[in-house]
């Protein structure tokens, strides 16, 4: 491998590395953008099920370790009743 080929190879490695770093930064930014939660009112949260759908069956619900009736939500701010519901309901797969 001559000097010219070695330079091309180094540039290729550098460009690929920068692309990978940029992709990682975009992932971190997207995660932070979704970290903000929405108010209960904005998503029409209610303390009772809707058409048989309830927070306990939603993929966004995180049950509290010490309280079987409540938990938190990845989307909605505040304490969430496992029997509640909002328009962001997404069934667990
Ligand atoms: S997204 Fe809505 S339905 Fe799902 S857990 Fe959160 S508050 Fe309940």
XYZ file of N, CA and C and ligand atoms in Angstrom:
287
model
N 0.853 -1.181 0.000
C 0.000 0.000 0.000
C 0.896 1.239 0.000
N 0.687 2.074 -1.005
C 1.497 3.281 -1.060
C 0.896 4.381 -0.180
N 1.598 5.519 -0.118
C 1.179 6.615 0.765
C -0.192 7.172 0.398
N -0.481 7.255 -0.910
C -1.757 7.802 -1.377
C -2.918 6.893 -0.945
N -2.756 5.593 -1.087
C -3.795 4.647 -0.674
C -4.011 4.693 0.838
N -2.921 4.853 1.583
C -3.025 4.929 3.044
C -3.799 6.173 3.463
N -3.562 7.300 2.772
C -4.308 8.529 3.079
C -5.799 8.373 2.804
N -6.121 7.739 1.670
C -7.533 7.507 1.331
C -8.181 6.635 2.401
N -7.492 5.605 2.834
C -8.029 4.692 3.848
C -8.239 5.427 5.178
N -7.289 6.277 5.559
C -7.433 7.051 6.799
C -8.646 7.979 6.731
N -8.823 8.624 5.573
C -9.976 9.529 5.419
C -11.286 8.761 5.518
N -11.310 7.589 4.903
C -12.524 6.765 4.942
C -12.856 6.381 6.384
N -11.865 5.991 7.138
C -12.072 5.624 8.548
C -12.563 6.834 9.338
N -11.970 7.999 9.082
C -12.367 9.229 9.782
C -13.815 9.598 9.460
N -14.189 9.527 8.182
C -15.558 9.874 7.768
C -16.561 8.914 8.398
N -16.242 7.632 8.387
C -17.155 6.648 8.990
C -17.285 6.879 10.494
N -16.201 7.211 11.143
C -16.228 7.492 12.582
C -17.079 8.704 12.894
N -16.953 9.747 12.080
C -17.766 10.949 12.295
C -19.241 10.653 12.075
N -19.541 9.836 11.083
C -20.937 9.464 10.825
C -21.520 8.699 12.003
N -20.749 7.781 12.554
C -21.205 7.012 13.717
C -21.419 7.922 14.921
N -20.488 8.848 15.156
C -20.623 9.776 16.287
C -21.855 10.660 16.107
N -22.082 11.128 14.874
C -23.257 11.953 14.606
C -24.535 11.193 14.860
N -24.572 9.921 14.460
C -25.755 9.093 14.704
C -26.019 8.927 16.187
N -24.962 8.740 16.979
C -25.122 8.593 18.431
C -25.693 9.873 19.038
N -25.173 11.031 18.586
C -25.674 12.304 19.115
C -27.139 12.496 18.772
N -27.545 12.079 17.577
C -28.958 12.202 17.199
C -29.832 11.321 18.092
N -29.355 10.127 18.425
C -30.127 9.230 19.299
C -30.277 9.845 20.691
N -29.205 10.418 21.205
C -29.260 11.036 22.528
C -30.224 12.205 22.514
N -30.183 13.012 21.462
C -31.097 14.144 21.342
C -32.542 13.706 21.268
N -32.810 12.639 20.524
C -34.183 12.142 20.403
C -34.680 11.636 21.748
N -33.800 10.976 22.505
C -34.205 10.461 23.816
C -34.539 11.612 24.760
N -33.742 12.664 24.751
C -34.014 13.807 25.606
C -35.284 14.519 25.189
N -35.556 14.559 23.886
C -36.764 15.229 23.406
C -38.008 14.509 23.882
N -37.941 13.178 24.040
C -39.116 12.440 24.469
C -39.212 12.349 25.984
N -38.190 12.843 26.706
C -38.196 12.738 28.152
C -39.235 13.652 28.789
N -39.595 14.746 28.135
C -40.575 15.668 28.680
C -41.955 15.015 28.674
N -42.675 15.171 29.773
C -44.004 14.575 29.882
C -45.086 15.610 29.617
N -46.251 15.113 29.318
C -47.387 15.964 28.997
C -48.347 15.980 30.179
N -49.092 17.064 30.320
C -50.038 17.158 31.439
C -51.218 16.198 31.245
N -51.826 15.837 32.344
C -53.003 14.958 32.291
C -54.114 15.597 31.473
N -54.323 16.881 31.666
C -55.418 17.571 30.970
C -55.217 17.548 29.454
N -53.976 17.724 29.012
C -53.710 17.773 27.571
C -54.035 16.452 26.884
N -53.914 15.347 27.626
C -54.181 14.035 27.033
C -55.487 13.444 27.532
N -56.336 14.298 28.109
C -57.692 13.910 28.552
C -57.655 12.719 29.503
N -56.637 12.712 30.376
C -56.522 11.626 31.358
C -57.741 11.591 32.257
N -58.198 10.393 32.563
C -59.312 10.216 33.501
C -58.977 9.063 34.450
N -59.639 9.047 35.602
C -59.312 8.073 36.646
C -60.067 6.757 36.491
N -60.682 6.539 35.359
C -61.430 5.305 35.127
C -61.121 4.773 33.720
N -61.378 3.497 33.463
C -61.090 2.921 32.138
C -61.971 3.534 31.050
N -61.578 3.336 29.818
C -62.323 3.816 28.655
C -62.475 2.651 27.683
N -63.694 2.224 27.464
C -63.963 1.089 26.565
C -63.109 -0.131 26.912
N -62.947 -0.382 28.198
C -62.182 -1.533 28.646
C -60.666 -1.329 28.625
N -60.230 -0.159 28.196
C -58.788 0.124 28.157
C -58.392 0.841 29.432
N -57.284 0.424 30.031
C -56.829 1.045 31.278
C -55.313 1.112 31.303
N -54.811 1.998 32.144
C -53.367 2.240 32.211
C -52.571 0.960 32.489
N -53.111 0.081 33.319
C -52.377 -1.138 33.665
C -52.064 -1.978 32.430
N -52.824 -1.793 31.351
C -52.611 -2.553 30.115
C -51.892 -1.735 29.048
N -51.407 -0.581 29.434
C -50.748 0.323 28.484
C -49.229 0.163 28.575
N -48.560 0.234 27.456
C -47.102 0.063 27.436
C -46.365 1.203 28.126
N -47.019 2.332 28.314
C -46.374 3.489 28.947
C -46.465 3.452 30.476
N -47.268 2.573 31.037
C -47.479 2.526 32.480
C -46.331 1.819 33.172
N -45.881 2.409 34.290
C -44.831 1.814 35.119
C -45.404 1.685 36.518
N -45.673 0.472 36.951
C -46.283 0.246 38.252
C -45.320 0.633 39.372
N -45.873 1.232 40.425
C -45.059 1.572 41.588
C -44.735 0.290 42.346
N -43.542 0.229 42.910
C -43.108 -0.971 43.618
C -43.863 -1.169 44.917
N -44.266 -0.070 45.562
C -44.879 -0.177 46.886
C -46.386 0.074 46.885
N -46.984 0.322 45.738
C -48.412 0.623 45.688
C -49.014 -0.023 44.447
N -49.866 -1.005 44.653
C -50.433 -1.747 43.536
C -51.435 -0.924 42.739
N -51.961 0.153 43.310
C -53.018 0.915 42.646
C -52.509 2.039 41.761
N -51.300 2.493 41.982
C -50.799 3.628 41.210
C -49.428 3.324 40.606
N -48.988 4.259 39.785
C -47.676 4.148 39.173
C -47.360 5.438 38.459
N -46.473 5.355 37.506
C -46.129 6.519 36.699
C -46.297 6.150 35.232
N -46.134 7.164 34.406
C -46.331 6.974 32.972
C -45.165 7.620 32.241
N -44.736 7.010 31.163
C -43.649 7.570 30.360
C -44.083 8.823 29.619
N -45.380 9.016 29.469
C -45.916 10.096 28.634
C -46.569 11.197 29.458
N -47.349 10.794 30.472
C -48.156 11.734 31.244
C -47.483 12.032 32.585
N -47.515 13.267 32.981
C -46.881 13.711 34.215
C -47.753 13.390 35.432
N -47.124 13.050 36.542
C -47.835 12.849 37.799
C -48.154 11.391 38.086
N -48.792 11.163 39.258
C -49.189 9.818 39.655
C -50.312 9.335 38.744
N -50.236 8.076 38.380
C -51.205 7.505 37.439
C -51.921 6.330 38.097
N -53.236 6.356 38.035
C -54.059 5.266 38.545
C -54.046 4.117 37.540
N -53.781 2.923 38.001
C -53.717 1.799 37.052
C -55.049 1.543 36.362
N -56.133 2.064 36.951
C -57.464 1.940 36.339
C -57.796 3.157 35.470
N -56.854 4.080 35.329
C -57.086 5.277 34.532
C -56.916 5.024 33.041
N -57.001 6.106 32.290
C -56.858 6.029 30.822
C -56.613 7.428 30.267
N -55.954 7.517 29.116
C -55.836 8.783 28.382
C -55.763 8.479 26.895
N -55.784 9.523 26.080
C -55.821 9.305 24.631
C -54.496 8.799 24.062
N -53.446 8.748 24.877
C -52.171 8.214 24.406
C -52.055 6.717 24.687
N -53.163 6.101 25.111
C -53.145 4.667 25.425
C -52.544 3.878 24.259
N -51.638 2.965 24.606
C -51.020 2.081 23.614
C -50.931 0.692 24.255
N -51.657 -0.278 23.734
C -51.674 -1.593 24.383
C -50.292 -2.243 24.411
N -50.062 -2.978 25.486
C -48.819 -3.748 25.575
C -48.886 -4.852 24.530
N -47.740 -5.126 23.940
C -47.714 -6.177 22.890
C -47.475 -7.517 23.530
S -50.238 6.805 28.234
Fe -52.248 7.261 29.093
S -53.272 5.267 29.164
Fe -51.069 4.874 28.959
S -50.312 4.647 31.087
Fe -50.045 6.777 30.477
S -51.869 7.795 31.264
Fe -52.347 5.615 31.188
